[in-house]
CSV table of C-alpha atoms and ligand atoms in Angstrom, one decimal:
chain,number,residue,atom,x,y,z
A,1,UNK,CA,-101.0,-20.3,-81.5
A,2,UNK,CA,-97.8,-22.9,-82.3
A,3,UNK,CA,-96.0,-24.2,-79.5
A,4,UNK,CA,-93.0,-22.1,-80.8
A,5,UNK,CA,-95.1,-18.8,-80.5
A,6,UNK,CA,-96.1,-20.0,-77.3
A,7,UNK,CA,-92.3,-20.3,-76.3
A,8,UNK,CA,-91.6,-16.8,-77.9
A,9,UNK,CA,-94.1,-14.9,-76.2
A,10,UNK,CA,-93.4,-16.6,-72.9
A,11,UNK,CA,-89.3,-15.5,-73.6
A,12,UNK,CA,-90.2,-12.3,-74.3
A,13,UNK,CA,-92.4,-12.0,-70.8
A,14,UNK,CA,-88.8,-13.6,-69.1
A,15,UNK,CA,-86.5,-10.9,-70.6
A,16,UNK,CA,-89.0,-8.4,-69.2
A,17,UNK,CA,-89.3,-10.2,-65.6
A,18,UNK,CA,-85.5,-10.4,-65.3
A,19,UNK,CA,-84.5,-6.7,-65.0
A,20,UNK,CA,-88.3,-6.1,-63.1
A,21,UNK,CA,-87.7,-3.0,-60.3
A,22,UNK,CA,-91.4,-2.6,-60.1
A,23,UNK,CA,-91.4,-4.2,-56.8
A,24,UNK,CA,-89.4,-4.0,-53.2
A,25,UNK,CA,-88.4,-8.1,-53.4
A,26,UNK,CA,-86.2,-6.8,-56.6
A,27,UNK,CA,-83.9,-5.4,-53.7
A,28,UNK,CA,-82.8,-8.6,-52.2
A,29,UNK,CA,-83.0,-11.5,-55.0
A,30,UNK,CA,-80.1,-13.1,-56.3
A,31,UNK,CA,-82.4,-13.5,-59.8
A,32,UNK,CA,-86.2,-13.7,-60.2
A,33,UNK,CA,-88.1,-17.1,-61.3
A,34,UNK,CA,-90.0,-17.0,-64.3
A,35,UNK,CA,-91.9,-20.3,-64.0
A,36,UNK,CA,-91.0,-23.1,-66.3
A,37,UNK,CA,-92.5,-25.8,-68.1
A,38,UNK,CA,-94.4,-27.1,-71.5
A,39,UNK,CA,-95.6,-23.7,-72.7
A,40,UNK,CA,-98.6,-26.3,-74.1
A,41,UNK,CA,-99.5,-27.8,-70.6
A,42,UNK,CA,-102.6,-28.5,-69.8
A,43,UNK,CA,-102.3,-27.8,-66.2
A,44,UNK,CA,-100.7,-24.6,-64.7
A,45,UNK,CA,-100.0,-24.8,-61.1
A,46,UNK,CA,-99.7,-21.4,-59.2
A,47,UNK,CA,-97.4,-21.3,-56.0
A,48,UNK,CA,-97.2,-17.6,-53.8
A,49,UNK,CA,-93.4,-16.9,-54.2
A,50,UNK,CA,-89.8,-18.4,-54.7
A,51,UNK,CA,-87.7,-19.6,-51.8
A,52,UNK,CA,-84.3,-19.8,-51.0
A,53,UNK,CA,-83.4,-22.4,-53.8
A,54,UNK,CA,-85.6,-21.3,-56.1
A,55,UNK,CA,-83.9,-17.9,-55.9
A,56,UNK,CA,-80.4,-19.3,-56.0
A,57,UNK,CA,-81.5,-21.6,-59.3
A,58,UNK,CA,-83.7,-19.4,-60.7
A,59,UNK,CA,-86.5,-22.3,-61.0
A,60,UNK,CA,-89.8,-22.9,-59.4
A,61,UNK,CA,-90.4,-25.2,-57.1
A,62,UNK,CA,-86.8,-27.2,-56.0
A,63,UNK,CA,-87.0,-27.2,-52.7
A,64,UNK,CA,-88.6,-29.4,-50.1
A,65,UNK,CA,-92.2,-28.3,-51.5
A,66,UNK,CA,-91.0,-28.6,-55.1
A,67,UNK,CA,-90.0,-32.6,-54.0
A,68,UNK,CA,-93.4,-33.1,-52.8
A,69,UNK,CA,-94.9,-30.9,-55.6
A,70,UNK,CA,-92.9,-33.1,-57.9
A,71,UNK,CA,-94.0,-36.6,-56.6
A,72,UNK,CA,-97.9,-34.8,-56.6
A,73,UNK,CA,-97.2,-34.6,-60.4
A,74,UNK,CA,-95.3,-37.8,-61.6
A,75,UNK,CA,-97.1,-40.5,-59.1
A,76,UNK,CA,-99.8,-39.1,-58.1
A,77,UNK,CA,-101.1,-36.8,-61.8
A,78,UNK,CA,-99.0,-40.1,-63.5
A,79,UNK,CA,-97.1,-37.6,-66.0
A,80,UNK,CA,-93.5,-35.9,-66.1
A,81,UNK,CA,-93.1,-32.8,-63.8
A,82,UNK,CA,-92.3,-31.0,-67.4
A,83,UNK,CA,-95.4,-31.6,-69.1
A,84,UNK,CA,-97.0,-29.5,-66.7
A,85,UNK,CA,-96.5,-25.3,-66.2
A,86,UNK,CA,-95.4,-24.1,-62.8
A,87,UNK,CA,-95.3,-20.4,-62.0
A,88,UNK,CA,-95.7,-18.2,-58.5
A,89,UNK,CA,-97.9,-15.1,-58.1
A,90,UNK,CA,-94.3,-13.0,-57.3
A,91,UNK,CA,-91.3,-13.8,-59.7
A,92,UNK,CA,-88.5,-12.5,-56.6
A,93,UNK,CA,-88.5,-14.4,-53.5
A,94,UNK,CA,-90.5,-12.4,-50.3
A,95,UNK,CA,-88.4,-12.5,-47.0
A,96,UNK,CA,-89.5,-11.3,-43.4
A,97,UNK,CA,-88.4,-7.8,-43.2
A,98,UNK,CA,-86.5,-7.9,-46.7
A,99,UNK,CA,-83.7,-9.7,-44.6
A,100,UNK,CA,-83.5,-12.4,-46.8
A,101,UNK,CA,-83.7,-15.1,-44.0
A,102,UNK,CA,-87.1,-16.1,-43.4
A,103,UNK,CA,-89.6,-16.5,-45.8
A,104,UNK,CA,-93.1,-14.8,-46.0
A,105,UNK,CA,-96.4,-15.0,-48.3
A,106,UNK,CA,-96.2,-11.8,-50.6
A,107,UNK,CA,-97.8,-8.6,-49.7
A,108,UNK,CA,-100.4,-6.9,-51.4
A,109,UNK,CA,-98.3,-4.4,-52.7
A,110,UNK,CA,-96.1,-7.2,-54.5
A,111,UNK,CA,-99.1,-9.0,-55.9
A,112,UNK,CA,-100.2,-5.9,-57.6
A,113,UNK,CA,-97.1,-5.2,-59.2
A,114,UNK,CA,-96.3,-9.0,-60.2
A,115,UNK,CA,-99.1,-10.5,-60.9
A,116,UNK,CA,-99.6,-8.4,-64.3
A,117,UNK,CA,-96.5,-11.3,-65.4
A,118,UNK,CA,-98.5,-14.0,-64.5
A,119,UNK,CA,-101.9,-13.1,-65.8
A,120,UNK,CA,-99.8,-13.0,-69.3
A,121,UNK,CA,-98.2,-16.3,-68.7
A,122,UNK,CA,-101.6,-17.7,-68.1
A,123,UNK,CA,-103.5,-15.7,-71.3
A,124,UNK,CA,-100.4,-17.1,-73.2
A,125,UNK,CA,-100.9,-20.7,-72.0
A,126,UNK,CA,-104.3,-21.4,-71.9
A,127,UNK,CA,-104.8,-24.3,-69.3
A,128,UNK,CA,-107.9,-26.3,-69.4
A,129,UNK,CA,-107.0,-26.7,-65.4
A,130,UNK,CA,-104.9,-24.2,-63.0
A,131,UNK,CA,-104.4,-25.5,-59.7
A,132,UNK,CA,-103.5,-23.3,-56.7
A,133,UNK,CA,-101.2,-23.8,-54.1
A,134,UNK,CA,-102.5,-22.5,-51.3
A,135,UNK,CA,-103.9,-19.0,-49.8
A,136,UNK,CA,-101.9,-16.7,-52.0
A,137,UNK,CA,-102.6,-17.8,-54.8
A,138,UNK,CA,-105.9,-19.5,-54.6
A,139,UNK,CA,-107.2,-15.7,-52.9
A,140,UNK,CA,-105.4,-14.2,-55.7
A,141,UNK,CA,-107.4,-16.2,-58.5
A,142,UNK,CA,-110.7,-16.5,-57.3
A,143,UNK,CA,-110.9,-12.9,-56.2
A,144,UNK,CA,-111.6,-14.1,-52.5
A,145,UNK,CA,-110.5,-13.3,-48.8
A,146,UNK,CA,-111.9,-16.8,-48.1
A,147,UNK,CA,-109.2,-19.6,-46.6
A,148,UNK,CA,-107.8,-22.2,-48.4
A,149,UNK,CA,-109.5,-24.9,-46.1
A,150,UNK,CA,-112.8,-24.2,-46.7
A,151,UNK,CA,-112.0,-23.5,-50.9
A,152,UNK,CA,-109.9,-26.6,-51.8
A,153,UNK,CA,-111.8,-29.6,-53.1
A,154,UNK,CA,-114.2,-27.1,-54.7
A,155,UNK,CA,-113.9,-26.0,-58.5
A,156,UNK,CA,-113.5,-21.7,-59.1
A,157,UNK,CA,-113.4,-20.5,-62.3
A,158,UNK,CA,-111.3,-17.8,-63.8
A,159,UNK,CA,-112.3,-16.4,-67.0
A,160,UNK,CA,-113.6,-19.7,-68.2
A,161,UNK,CA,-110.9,-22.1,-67.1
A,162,UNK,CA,-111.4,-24.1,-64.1
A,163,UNK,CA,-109.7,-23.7,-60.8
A,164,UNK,CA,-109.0,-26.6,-58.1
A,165,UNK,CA,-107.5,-25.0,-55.1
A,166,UNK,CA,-105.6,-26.8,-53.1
A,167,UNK,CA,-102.8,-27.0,-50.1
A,168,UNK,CA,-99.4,-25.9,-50.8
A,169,UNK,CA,-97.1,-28.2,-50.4
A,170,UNK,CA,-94.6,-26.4,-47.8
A,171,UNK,CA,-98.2,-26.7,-45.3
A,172,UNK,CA,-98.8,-30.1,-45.9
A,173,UNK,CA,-94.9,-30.6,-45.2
A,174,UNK,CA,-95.1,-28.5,-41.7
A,175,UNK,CA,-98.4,-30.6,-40.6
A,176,UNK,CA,-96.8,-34.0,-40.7
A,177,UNK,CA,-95.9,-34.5,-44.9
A,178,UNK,CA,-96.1,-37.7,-46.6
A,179,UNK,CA,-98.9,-39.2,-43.6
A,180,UNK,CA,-100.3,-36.4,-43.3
A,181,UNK,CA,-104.0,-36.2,-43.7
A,182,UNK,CA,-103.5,-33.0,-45.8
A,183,UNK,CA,-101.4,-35.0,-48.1
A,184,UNK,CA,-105.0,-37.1,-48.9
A,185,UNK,CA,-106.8,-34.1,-48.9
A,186,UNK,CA,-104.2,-32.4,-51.8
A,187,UNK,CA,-104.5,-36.7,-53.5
A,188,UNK,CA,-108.6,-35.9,-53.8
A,189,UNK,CA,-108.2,-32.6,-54.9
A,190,UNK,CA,-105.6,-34.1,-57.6
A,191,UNK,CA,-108.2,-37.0,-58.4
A,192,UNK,CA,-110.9,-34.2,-59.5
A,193,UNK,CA,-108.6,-33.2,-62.1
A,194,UNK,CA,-107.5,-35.8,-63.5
A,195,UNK,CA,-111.5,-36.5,-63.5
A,196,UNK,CA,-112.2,-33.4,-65.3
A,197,UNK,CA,-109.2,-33.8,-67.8
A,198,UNK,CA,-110.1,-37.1,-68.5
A,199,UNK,CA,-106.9,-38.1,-68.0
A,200,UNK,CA,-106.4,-41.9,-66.7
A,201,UNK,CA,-105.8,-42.2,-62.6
A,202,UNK,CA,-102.2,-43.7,-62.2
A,203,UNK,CA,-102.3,-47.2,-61.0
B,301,URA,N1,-93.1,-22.1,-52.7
B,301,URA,C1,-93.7,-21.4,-53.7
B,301,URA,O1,-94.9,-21.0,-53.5
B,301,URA,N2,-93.1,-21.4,-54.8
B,301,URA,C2,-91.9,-21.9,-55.1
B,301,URA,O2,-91.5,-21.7,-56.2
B,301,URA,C3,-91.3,-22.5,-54.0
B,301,URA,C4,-91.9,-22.6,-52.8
């Protein structure tokens, strides 16, 4: 598939996410977030939902755990935040209670009915690496109740392309950031990549 099929099919997914009722989080957004990225990429990283600026800009991953997922990408993968993909398991940000305050993990109810999107983005993509941002997603892809702790570090598979779970940024944040010991945990998990992608280790 061209890169400008890619696109198309991708656009065509977007239109259909945009008016999407099929779920209870389609009550409170101010707009649903797609994902974004080089519809070529050769990593796709999976978050569990939008937050409160990703629902107000319509983009994944702007917050405080889209800075550190950002710096993850450019120093630490050593390539531009938009040569990777970046989507989320639901498209509408999940609040406590639907009160639009407080975010929450998406419920099982909202994977099932979003996660058809993302299955399509990913079939549509083909990444030779997906990396998952914590228990949502990483359960939600390797078909596991298992926690993230005991996963990340260790390759899954799903249909043939290989899966590095890892934390999400937003929990490395809350247990101490940048000097946090999770932050070189999420740095190892990013080295295996880069291994397996045979892509050269930033200096
Ligand atoms: N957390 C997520 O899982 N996804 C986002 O897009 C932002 C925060």
């Amino acid at each position: 598939m061209s890169e400008t099929s890619k696109e198309q099919e991708l656009e065509i997914i977007a239109k259909e996410v945009a008016p999407c009722v099929r779920c209870k989080l389609s009550s409170t957004r101010t707009q649903t977030v797609f994902g974004e990225g080089n519809p070529n990429a050769e990593v796709m990283f999976i978050g569990e939902g939008p937050g409160k600026q990703e629902d107000l800009t319509g983009r994944p991953f702007v917050g405080k755990a889209g800075e550190l997922l950002t710096r993850i990408i450019e120093r630490g993968m050593g390539v531009p935040r938009d040569s990777v993909y970046i989507a989320n398991i639901t498209k509408c940000r999940p609040t406590v209670d639907l009160k639009f305050e407080k975010d929450r993990p998406p419920e099982d109810d909202e994977v099932i009915a979003c996660s058809p999107f993302l299955l399509r983005q990913i079939s549509i993509i083909q990444p030779k690496v997906i990396i998952t941002l914590g228990n949502p997603s990483t359960r939600f892809i390797l078909r596991t109740k298992e926690g993230i702790t005991k996963l990340r570090g260790n390759w899954g598979d799903f249909h043939g392309i290989p899966v590095m779970p890892t934390y999400h940024p937003s929990y490395v944040i809350r247990n101490g950031g940048e000097n946090s010991p999770l932050k070189r945990d999420v740095w190892e998990d990013i080295k295996k990549v880069l291994d397996r992608l045979d892509w050269k280790r930033p200096g």
